[in-house]
Coordinates of N, CA and C and ligand atoms in Angstrom, one line a residue:
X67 N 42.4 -8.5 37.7 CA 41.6 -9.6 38.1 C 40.2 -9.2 38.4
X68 N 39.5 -9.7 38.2 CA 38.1 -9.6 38.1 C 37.3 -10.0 39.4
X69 N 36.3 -9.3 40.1 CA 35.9 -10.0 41.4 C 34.6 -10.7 41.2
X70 N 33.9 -11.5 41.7 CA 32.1 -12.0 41.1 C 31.4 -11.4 41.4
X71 N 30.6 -11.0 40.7 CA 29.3 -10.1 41.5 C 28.3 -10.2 42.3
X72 N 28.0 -9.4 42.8 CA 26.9 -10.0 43.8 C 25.6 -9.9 43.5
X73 N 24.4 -10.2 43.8 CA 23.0 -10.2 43.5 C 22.8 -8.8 43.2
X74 N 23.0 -8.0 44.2 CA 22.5 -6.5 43.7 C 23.4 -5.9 42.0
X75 N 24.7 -6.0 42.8 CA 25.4 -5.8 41.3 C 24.7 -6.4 39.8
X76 N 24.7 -7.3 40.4 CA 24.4 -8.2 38.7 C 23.0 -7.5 38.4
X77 N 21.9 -7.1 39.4 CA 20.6 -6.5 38.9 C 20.6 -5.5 38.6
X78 N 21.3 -5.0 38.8 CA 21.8 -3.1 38.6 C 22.3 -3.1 37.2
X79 N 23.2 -4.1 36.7 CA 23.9 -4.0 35.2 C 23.1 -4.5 34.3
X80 N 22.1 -5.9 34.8 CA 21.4 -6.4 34.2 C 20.3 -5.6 33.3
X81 N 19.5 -4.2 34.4 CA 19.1 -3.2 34.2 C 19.1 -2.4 33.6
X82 N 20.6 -2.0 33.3 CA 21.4 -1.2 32.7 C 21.6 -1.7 31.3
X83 N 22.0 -2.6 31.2 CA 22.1 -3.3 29.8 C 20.5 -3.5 28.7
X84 N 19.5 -3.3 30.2 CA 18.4 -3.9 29.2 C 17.5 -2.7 28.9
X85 N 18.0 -1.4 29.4 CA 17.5 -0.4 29.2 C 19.0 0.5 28.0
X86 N 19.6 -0.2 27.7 CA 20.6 0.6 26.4 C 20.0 -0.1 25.5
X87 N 19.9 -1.6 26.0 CA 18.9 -2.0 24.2 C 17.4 -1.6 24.3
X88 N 16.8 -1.4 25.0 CA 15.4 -0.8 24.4 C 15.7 0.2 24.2
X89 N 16.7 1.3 24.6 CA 17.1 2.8 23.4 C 17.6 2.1 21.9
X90 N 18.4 1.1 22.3 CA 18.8 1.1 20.8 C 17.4 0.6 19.9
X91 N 16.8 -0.3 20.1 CA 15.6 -0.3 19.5 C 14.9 0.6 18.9
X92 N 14.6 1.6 20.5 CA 13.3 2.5 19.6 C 14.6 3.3 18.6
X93 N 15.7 3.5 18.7 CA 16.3 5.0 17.8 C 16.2 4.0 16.5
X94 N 17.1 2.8 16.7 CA 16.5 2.2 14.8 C 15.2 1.9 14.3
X95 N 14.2 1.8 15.0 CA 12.7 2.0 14.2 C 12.7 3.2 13.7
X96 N 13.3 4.3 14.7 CA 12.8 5.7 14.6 C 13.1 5.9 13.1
X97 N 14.6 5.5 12.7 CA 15.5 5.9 12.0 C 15.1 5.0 10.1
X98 N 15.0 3.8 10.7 CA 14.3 3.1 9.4 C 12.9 3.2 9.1
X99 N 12.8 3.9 7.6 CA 11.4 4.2 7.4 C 11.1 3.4 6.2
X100 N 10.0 3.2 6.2 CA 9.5 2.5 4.9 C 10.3 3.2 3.6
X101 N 10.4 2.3 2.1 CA 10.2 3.0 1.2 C 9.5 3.8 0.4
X102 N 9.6 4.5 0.0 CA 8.6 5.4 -0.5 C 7.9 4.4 -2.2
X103 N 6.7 4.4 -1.8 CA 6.2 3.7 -3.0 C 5.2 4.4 -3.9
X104 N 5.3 4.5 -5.5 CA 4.5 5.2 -6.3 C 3.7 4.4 -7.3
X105 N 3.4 3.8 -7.0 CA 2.6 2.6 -7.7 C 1.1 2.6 -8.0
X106 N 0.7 3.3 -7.2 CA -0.8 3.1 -7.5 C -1.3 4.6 -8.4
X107 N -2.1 3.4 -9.3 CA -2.7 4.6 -10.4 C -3.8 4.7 -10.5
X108 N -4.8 4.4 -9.1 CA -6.4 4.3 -9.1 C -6.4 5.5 -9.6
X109 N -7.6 5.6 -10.1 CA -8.2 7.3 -10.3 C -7.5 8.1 -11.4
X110 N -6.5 7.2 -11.8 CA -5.6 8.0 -13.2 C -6.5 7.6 -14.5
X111 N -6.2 8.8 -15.6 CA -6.5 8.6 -16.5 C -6.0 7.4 -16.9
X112 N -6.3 6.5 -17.7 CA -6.4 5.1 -18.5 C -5.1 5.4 -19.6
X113 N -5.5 6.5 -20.1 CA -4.6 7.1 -21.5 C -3.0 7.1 -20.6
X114 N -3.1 7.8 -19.8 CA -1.7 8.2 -18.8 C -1.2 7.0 -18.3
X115 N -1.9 6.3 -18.1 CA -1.5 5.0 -17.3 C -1.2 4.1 -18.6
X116 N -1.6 3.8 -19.5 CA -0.8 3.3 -20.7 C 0.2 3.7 -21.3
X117 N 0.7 4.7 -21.2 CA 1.9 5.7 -21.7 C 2.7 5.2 -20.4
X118 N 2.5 5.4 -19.0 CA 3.3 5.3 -18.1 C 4.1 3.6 -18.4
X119 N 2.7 2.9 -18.9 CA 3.3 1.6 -19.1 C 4.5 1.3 -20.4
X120 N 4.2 2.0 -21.3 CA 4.7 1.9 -22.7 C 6.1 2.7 -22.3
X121 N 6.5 3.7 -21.7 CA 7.4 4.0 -21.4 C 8.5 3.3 -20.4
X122 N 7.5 2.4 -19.6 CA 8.1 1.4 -19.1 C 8.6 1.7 -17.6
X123 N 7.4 2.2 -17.0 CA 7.9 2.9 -15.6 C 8.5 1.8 -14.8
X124 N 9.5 2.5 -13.9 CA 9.5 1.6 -12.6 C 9.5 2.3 -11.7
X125 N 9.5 2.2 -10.8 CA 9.8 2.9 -8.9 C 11.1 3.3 -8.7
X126 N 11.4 1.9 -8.9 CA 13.3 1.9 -8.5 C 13.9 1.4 -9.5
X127 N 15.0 2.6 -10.0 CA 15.6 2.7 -11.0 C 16.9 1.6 -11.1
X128 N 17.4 1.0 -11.9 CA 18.2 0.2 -12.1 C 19.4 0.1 -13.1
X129 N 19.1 1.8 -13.7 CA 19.8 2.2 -14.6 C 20.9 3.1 -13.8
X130 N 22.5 3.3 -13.8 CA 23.3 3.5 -12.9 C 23.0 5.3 -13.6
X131 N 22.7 5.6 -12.7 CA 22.8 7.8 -12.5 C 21.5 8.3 -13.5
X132 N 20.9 7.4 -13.5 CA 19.6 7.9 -14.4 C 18.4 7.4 -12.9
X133 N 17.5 8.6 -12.8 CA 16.3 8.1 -11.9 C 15.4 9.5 -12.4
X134 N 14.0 9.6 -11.6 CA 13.4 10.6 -12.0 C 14.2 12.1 -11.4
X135 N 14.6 11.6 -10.1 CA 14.7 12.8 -9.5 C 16.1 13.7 -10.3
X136 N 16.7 13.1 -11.8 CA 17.7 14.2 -12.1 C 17.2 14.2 -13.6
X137 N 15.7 14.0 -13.8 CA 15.3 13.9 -15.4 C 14.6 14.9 -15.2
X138 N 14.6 15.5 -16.6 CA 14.3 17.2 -16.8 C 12.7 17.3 -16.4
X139 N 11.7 15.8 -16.5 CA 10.6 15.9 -16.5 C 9.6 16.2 -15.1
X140 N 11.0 15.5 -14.8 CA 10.6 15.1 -13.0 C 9.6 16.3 -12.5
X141 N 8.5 16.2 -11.8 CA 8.4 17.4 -10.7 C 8.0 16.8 -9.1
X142 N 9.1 17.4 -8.8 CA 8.8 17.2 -7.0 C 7.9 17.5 -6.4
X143 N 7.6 17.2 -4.7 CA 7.3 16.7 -4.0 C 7.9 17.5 -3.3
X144 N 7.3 17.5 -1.8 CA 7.8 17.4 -0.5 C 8.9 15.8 0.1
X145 N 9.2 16.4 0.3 CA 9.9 15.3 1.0 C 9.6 14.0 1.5
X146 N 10.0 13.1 0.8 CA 9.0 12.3 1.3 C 7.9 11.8 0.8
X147 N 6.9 12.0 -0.7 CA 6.5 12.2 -0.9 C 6.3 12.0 -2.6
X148 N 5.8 11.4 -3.4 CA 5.8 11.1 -5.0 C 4.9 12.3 -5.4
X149 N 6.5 12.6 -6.6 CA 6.1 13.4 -7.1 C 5.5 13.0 -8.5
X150 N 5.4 14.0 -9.7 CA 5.1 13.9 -10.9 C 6.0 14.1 -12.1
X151 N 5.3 13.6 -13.4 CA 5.8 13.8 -14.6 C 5.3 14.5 -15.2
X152 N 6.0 15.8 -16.0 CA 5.0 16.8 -17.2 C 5.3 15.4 -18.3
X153 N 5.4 14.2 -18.6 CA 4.8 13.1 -19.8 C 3.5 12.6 -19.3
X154 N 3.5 12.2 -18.5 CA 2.2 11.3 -18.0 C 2.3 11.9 -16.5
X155 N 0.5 11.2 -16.0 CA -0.4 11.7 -14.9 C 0.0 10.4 -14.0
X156 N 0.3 10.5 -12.9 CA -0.2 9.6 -12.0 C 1.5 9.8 -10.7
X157 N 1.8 8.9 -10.1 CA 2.5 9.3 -9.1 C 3.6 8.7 -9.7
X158 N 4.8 9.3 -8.9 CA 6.0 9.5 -9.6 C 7.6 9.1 -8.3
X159 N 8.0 8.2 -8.6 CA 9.1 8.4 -7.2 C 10.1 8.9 -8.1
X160 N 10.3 9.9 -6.9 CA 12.2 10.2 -7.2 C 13.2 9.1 -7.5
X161 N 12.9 7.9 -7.3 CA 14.3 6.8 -7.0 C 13.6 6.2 -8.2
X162 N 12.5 6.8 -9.2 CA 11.9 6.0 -10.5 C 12.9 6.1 -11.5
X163 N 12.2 5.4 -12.6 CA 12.8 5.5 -14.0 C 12.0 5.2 -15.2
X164 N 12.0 5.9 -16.3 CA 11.5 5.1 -17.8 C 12.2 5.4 -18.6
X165 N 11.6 4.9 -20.0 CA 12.6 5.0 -21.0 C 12.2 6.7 -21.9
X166 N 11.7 7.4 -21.0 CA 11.3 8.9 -21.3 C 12.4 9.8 -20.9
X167 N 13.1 9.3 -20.1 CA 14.3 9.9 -19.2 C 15.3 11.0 -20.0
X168 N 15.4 12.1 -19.7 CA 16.5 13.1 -20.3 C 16.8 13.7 -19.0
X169 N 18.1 13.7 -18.6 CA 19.1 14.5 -18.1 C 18.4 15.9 -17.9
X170 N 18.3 16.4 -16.5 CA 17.8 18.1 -16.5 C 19.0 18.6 -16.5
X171 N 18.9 19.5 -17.5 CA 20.3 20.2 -17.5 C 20.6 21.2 -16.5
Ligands
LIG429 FE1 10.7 9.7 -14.4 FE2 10.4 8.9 -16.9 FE3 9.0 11.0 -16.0 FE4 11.6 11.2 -16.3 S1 10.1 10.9 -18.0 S2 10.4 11.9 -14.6 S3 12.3 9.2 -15.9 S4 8.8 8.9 -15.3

């Protein structure tokens, strides 16, 4: 059986309760980061950036076990970070895809 609380009690838990959700807040900001986006081709060659198109880039791959990051072309990055293609110039995500794609063996 349960007893009612008293003013001090209830401020003390009240407290307590409102200081576990402001941890839980900050750890899930901490924890969810943007996506990583490769999209922008300012400053790329024109030639590269039509090839990128004709090949039919995307960011995010939608083809099931095919992305940049396991095609022989891919070159990485730091973490975190868009890498490149030895086909075409300009930025490159791991989670990408085109129709240039070969399996790195
Ligand atoms: Fe990605 Fe296509 Fe380059 Fe392969 S060839 S790394 S799939 S952009």
């Amino acid at each position: 059986m349960s007893t009612p609380l008293n003013r001090r009690e209830f401020l003390v838990r009240a407290a307590a309760l409102g200081a576990v959700t402001a941890a839980g807040g900050a750890f899930l900001a901490a924890c969810s980061k943007p996506a990583l986006v490769c999209t922008d081709t300012t400053g790329v060659d024109p030639a590269a950036v039509a090839l990128r198109e004709t090949q039919a880039y995307v960011d995010k791959s939608t083809t099931s076990g095919r992305n940049c990051n396991n095609c022989t072309f891919y070159q990485a990055a730091a973490a975190g970070e868009c890498g490149g293609c030895t086909l075409f110039a300009g930025p490159i995500n791991p989670e990408g895809y085109c129709n240039g794609w070969s399996r790195r063996a």
